[in-house]
Structure formats: structure tokens, C-alpha cells
């Protein structure tokens, strides 16, 4: 990504997955 919010679906998915793993929102 070239910033805090990448437009790449792959990076978005990675970040989303990492965020879920690190800090679950449940």
C-alpha cells in the first residue's frame, strides 16, 4: 500500500485479516 488505506484488494484483505487476528471486533 502507498498509504494508510491501500486501494489494492489484496492488501486490503491482508490488512483486514491481520486486524481481525490481532484485534477481534467481536
JSON list of C-alpha atoms in Angstrom, two decimals:
[
{"chain": "A", "resi": 1, "resn": "UNK", "atom": "CA", "xyz": [0.00, 0.00, 0.00]},
{"chain": "A", "resi": 2, "resn": "UNK", "atom": "CA", "xyz": [1.07, 3.56, -0.62]},
{"chain": "A", "resi": 3, "resn": "UNK", "atom": "CA", "xyz": [-0.71, 4.92, 2.44]},
{"chain": "A", "resi": 4, "resn": "UNK", "atom": "CA", "xyz": [-2.88, 4.12, 5.47]},
{"chain": "A", "resi": 5, "resn": "UNK", "atom": "CA", "xyz": [-5.64, 2.89, 3.15]},
{"chain": "A", "resi": 6, "resn": "UNK", "atom": "CA", "xyz": [-4.50, 0.92, 0.14]},
{"chain": "A", "resi": 7, "resn": "UNK", "atom": "CA", "xyz": [-6.80, 0.61, -2.85]},
{"chain": "A", "resi": 8, "resn": "UNK", "atom": "CA", "xyz": [-5.40, -2.86, -3.60]},
{"chain": "A", "resi": 9, "resn": "UNK", "atom": "CA", "xyz": [-7.94, -5.59, -2.71]},
{"chain": "A", "resi": 10, "resn": "UNK", "atom": "CA", "xyz": [-5.09, -7.92, -1.81]},
{"chain": "A", "resi": 11, "resn": "UNK", "atom": "CA", "xyz": [-3.57, -5.52, 0.69]},
{"chain": "A", "resi": 12, "resn": "UNK", "atom": "CA", "xyz": [-6.98, -4.55, 2.00]},
{"chain": "A", "resi": 13, "resn": "UNK", "atom": "CA", "xyz": [-7.74, -8.23, 2.58]},
{"chain": "A", "resi": 14, "resn": "UNK", "atom": "CA", "xyz": [-4.36, -8.77, 4.23]},
{"chain": "A", "resi": 15, "resn": "UNK", "atom": "CA", "xyz": [-4.77, -5.74, 6.48]},
{"chain": "A", "resi": 16, "resn": "UNK", "atom": "CA", "xyz": [-8.34, -6.72, 7.31]},
{"chain": "A", "resi": 17, "resn": "UNK", "atom": "CA", "xyz": [-7.29, -10.27, 8.14]},
{"chain": "A", "resi": 18, "resn": "UNK", "atom": "CA", "xyz": [-4.35, -9.07, 10.22]},
{"chain": "A", "resi": 19, "resn": "UNK", "atom": "CA", "xyz": [-6.56, -6.61, 12.07]},
{"chain": "A", "resi": 20, "resn": "UNK", "atom": "CA", "xyz": [-9.08, -9.35, 12.79]},
{"chain": "A", "resi": 21, "resn": "UNK", "atom": "CA", "xyz": [-6.36, -11.66, 14.03]},
{"chain": "A", "resi": 22, "resn": "UNK", "atom": "CA", "xyz": [-4.66, -9.01, 16.15]},
{"chain": "A", "resi": 23, "resn": "UNK", "atom": "CA", "xyz": [-7.77, -7.31, 17.50]},
{"chain": "A", "resi": 24, "resn": "UNK", "atom": "CA", "xyz": [-11.05, -9.21, 17.00]},
{"chain": "A", "resi": 25, "resn": "UNK", "atom": "CA", "xyz": [-14.04, -6.91, 16.78]},
{"chain": "A", "resi": 26, "resn": "UNK", "atom": "CA", "xyz": [-16.45, -9.42, 18.30]}
]
